mmCIF file of C-alpha atoms in Angstrom:
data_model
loop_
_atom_site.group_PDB
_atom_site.id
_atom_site.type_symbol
_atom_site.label_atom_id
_atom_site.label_comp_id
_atom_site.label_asym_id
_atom_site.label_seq_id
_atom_site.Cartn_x
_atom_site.Cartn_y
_atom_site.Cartn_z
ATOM 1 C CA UNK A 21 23.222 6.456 117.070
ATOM 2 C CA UNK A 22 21.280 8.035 119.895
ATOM 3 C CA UNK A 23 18.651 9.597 117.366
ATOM 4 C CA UNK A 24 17.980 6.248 115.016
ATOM 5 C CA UNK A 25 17.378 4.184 118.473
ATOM 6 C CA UNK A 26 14.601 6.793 119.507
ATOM 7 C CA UNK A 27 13.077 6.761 116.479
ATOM 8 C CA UNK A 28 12.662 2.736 116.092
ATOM 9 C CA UNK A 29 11.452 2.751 119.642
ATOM 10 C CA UNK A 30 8.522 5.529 119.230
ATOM 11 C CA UNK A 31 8.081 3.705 115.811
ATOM 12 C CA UNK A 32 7.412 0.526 118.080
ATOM 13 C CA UNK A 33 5.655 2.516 120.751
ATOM 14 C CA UNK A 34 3.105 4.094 118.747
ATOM 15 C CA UNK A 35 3.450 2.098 115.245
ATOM 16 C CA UNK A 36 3.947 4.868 113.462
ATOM 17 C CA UNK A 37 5.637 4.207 110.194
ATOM 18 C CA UNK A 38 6.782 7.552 109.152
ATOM 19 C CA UNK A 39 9.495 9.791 109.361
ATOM 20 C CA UNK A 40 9.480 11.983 112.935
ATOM 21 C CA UNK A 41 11.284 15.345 113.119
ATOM 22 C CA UNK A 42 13.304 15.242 116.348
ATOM 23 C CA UNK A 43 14.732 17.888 118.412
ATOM 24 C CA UNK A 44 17.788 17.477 120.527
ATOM 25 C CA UNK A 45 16.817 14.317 121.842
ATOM 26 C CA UNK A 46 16.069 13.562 125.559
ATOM 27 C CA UNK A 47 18.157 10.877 127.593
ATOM 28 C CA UNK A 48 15.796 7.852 127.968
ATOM 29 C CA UNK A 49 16.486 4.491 130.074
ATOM 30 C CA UNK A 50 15.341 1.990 127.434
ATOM 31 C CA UNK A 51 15.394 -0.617 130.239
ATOM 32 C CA UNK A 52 12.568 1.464 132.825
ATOM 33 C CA UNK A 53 11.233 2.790 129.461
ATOM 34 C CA UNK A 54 10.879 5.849 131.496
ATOM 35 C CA UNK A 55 12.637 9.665 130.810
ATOM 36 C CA UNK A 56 15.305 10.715 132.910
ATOM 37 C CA UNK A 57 17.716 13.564 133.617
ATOM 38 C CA UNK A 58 16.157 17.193 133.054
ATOM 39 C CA UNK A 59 12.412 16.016 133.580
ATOM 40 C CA UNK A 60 13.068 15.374 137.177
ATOM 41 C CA UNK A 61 11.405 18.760 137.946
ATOM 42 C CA UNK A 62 8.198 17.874 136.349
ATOM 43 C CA UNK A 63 8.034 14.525 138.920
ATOM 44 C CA UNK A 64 8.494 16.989 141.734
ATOM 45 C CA UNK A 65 5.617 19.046 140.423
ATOM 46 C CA UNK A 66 3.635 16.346 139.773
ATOM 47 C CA UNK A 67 4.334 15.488 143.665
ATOM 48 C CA UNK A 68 3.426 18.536 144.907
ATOM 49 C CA UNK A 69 -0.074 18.815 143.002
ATOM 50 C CA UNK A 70 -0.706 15.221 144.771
ATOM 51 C CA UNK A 71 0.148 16.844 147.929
ATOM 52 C CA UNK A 72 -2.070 19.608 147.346
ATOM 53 C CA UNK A 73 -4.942 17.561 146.135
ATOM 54 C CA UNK A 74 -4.998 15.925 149.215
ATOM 55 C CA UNK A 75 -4.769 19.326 151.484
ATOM 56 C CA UNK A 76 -8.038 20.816 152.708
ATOM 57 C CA UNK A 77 -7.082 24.502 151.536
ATOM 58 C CA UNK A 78 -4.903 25.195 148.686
ATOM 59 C CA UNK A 79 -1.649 26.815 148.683
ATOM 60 C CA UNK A 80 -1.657 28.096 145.155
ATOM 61 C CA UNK A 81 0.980 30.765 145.627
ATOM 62 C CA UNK A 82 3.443 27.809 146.139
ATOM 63 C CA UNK A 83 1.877 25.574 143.889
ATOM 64 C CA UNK A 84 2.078 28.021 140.982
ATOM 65 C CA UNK A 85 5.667 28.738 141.784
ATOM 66 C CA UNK A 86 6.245 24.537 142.111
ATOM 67 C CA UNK A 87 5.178 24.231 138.372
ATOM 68 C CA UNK A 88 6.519 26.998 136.936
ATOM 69 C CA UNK A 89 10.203 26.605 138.568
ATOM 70 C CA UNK A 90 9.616 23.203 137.384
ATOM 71 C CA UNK A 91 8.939 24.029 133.640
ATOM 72 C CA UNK A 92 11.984 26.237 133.971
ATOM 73 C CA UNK A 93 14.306 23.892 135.178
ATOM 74 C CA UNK A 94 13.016 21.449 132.710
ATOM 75 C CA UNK A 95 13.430 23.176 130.111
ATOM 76 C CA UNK A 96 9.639 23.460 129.142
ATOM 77 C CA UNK A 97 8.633 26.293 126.696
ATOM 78 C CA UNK A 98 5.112 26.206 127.794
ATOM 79 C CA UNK A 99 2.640 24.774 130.511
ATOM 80 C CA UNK A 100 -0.980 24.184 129.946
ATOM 81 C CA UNK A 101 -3.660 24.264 132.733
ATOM 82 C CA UNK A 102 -6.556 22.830 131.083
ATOM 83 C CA UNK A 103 -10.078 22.302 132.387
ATOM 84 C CA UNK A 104 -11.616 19.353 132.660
ATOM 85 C CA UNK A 105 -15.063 17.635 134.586
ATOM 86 C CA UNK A 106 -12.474 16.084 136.544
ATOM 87 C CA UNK A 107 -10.508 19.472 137.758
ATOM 88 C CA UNK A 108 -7.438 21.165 135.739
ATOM 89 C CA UNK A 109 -4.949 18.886 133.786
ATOM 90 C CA UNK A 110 -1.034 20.599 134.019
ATOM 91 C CA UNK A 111 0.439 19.857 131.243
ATOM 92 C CA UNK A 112 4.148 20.808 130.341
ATOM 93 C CA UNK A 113 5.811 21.177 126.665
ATOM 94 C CA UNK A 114 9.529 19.844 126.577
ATOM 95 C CA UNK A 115 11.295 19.760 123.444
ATOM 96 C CA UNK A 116 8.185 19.609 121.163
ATOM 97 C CA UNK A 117 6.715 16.490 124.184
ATOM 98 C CA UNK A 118 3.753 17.125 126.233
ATOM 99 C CA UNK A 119 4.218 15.906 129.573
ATOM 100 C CA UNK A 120 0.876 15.536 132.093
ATOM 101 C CA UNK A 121 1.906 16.502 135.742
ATOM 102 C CA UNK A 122 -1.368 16.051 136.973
ATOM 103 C CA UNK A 123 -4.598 17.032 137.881
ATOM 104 C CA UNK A 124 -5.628 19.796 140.391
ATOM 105 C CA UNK A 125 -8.810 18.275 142.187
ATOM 106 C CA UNK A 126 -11.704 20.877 141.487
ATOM 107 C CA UNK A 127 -12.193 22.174 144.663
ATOM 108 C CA UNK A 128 -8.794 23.760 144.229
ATOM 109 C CA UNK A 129 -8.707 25.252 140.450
ATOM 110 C CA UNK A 130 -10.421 28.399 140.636
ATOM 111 C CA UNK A 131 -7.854 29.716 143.516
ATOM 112 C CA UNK A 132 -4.930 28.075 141.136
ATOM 113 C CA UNK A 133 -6.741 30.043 137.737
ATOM 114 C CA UNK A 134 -7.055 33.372 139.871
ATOM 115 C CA UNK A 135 -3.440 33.152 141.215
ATOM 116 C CA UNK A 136 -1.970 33.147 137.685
ATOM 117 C CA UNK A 137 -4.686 36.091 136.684
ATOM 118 C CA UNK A 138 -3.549 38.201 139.855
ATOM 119 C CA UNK A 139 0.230 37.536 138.976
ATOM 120 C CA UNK A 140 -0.155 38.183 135.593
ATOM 121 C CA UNK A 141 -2.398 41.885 136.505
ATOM 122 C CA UNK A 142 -5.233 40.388 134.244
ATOM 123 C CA UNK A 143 -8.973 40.859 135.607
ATOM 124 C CA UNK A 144 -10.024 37.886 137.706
ATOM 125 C CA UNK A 145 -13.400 38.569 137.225
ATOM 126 C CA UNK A 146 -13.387 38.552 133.387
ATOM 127 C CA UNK A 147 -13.962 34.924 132.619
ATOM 128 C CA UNK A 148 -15.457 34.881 129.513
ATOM 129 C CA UNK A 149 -12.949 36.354 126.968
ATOM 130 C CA UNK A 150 -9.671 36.104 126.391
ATOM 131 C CA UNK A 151 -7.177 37.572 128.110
ATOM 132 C CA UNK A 152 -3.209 38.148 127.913
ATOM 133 C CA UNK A 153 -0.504 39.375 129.907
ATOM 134 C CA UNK A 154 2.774 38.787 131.945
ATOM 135 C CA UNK A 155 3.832 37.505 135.113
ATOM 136 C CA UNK A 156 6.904 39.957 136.828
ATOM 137 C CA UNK A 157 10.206 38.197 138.257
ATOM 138 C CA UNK A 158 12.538 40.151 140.620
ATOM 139 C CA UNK A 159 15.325 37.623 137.929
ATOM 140 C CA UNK A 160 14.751 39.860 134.876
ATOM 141 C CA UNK A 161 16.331 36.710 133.380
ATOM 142 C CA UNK A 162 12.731 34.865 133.348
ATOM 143 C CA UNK A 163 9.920 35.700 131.212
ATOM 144 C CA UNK A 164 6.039 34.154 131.390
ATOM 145 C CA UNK A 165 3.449 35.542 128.950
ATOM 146 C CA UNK A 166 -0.259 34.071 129.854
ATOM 147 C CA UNK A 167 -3.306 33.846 127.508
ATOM 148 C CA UNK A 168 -6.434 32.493 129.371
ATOM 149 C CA UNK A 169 -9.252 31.173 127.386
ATOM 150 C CA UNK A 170 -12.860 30.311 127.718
ATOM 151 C CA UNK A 171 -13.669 26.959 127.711
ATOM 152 C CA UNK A 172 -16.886 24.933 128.646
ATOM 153 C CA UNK A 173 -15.287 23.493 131.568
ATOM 154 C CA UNK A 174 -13.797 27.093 132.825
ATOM 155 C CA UNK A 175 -10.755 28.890 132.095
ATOM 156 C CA UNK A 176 -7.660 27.642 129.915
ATOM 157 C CA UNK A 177 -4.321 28.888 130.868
ATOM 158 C CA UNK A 178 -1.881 28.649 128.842
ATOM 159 C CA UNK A 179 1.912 30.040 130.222
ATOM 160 C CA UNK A 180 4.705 30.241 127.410
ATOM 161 C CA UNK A 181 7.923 30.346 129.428
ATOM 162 C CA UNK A 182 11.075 32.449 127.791
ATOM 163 C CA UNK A 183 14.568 33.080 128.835
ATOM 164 C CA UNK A 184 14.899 36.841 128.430
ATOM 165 C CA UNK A 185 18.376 37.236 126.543
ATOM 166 C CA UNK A 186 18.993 40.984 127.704
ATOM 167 C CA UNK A 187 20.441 41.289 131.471
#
């Protein structure tokens, strides 16, 4: 079946000779060897942190919401904003899969870190311990925790995303 076919072709893909544990598994076009369906939010973030790259100012506000409405819609249960020399890598979890959206040029990731600090009512000026908190919704529906951690290239973010049961 579906399953068995996704398994010989990550065996081929990454040579890997071993049993892999798979979650429900995600629709892939064996022809484009490319996923489709549900992770069509993550290209659209990935667009917009192009877009915002190239920009002179950042809008992080909208960028913040563009990845995490993304990761919802997705399906993602977590999204990583990782420093790097280069700037800050997104990164999105879906079904167990890490999936890179992009990279935030440098210029722009301290106003992209400090947007998710303000949201989340953690201390923007505390940058060298680790912090943890929770970003507010008007949709009690949606729930983001955030840890930040200190890093030698800056603050890690790390935002698990939750579907609050109780409405």
């Amino acid at each position: 079946g579906g399953v068995d076919a996704t398994r010989a072709l990550v065996r081929h893909l990454t040579g890997a000779h071993e049993a892999v544990a798979f979650s429900a598994p995600l629709v892939l076009d064996a022809a484009n060897a490319k996923f489709v369906g549900s992770l069509a939010p993550l290209d659209e973030a990935a667009a917009a942190i192009e877009r915002e790259n190239a920009a002179r100012l950042v809008d992080a506000v909208s960028l913040v919401h563009t990845i995490l409405s993304a990761g919802f819609a997705s399906g993602a249960s977590d999204v990583h904003l990782t420093p790097e020399a280069g700037g800050l890598r997104v990164i999105a979890r879906v079904d167990g899969v890490l999936h890179e959206l992009g990279v935030i040029a440098p210029k722009h990731v301290n106003y992209v870190i400090n947007r998710v600090k303000i949201a989340a009512n953690l201390s923007i000026d505390v940058r060298l311990r680790p912090q943890d908190g929770r970003l507010g919704f008007e949709d009690p529906r949606y729930q983001v925790r955030v840890a930040t951690l200190p890093t030698n290239h800056g603050e890690k973010v790390v935002m698990r995303l939750a579907m609050n049961d109780e409405s």
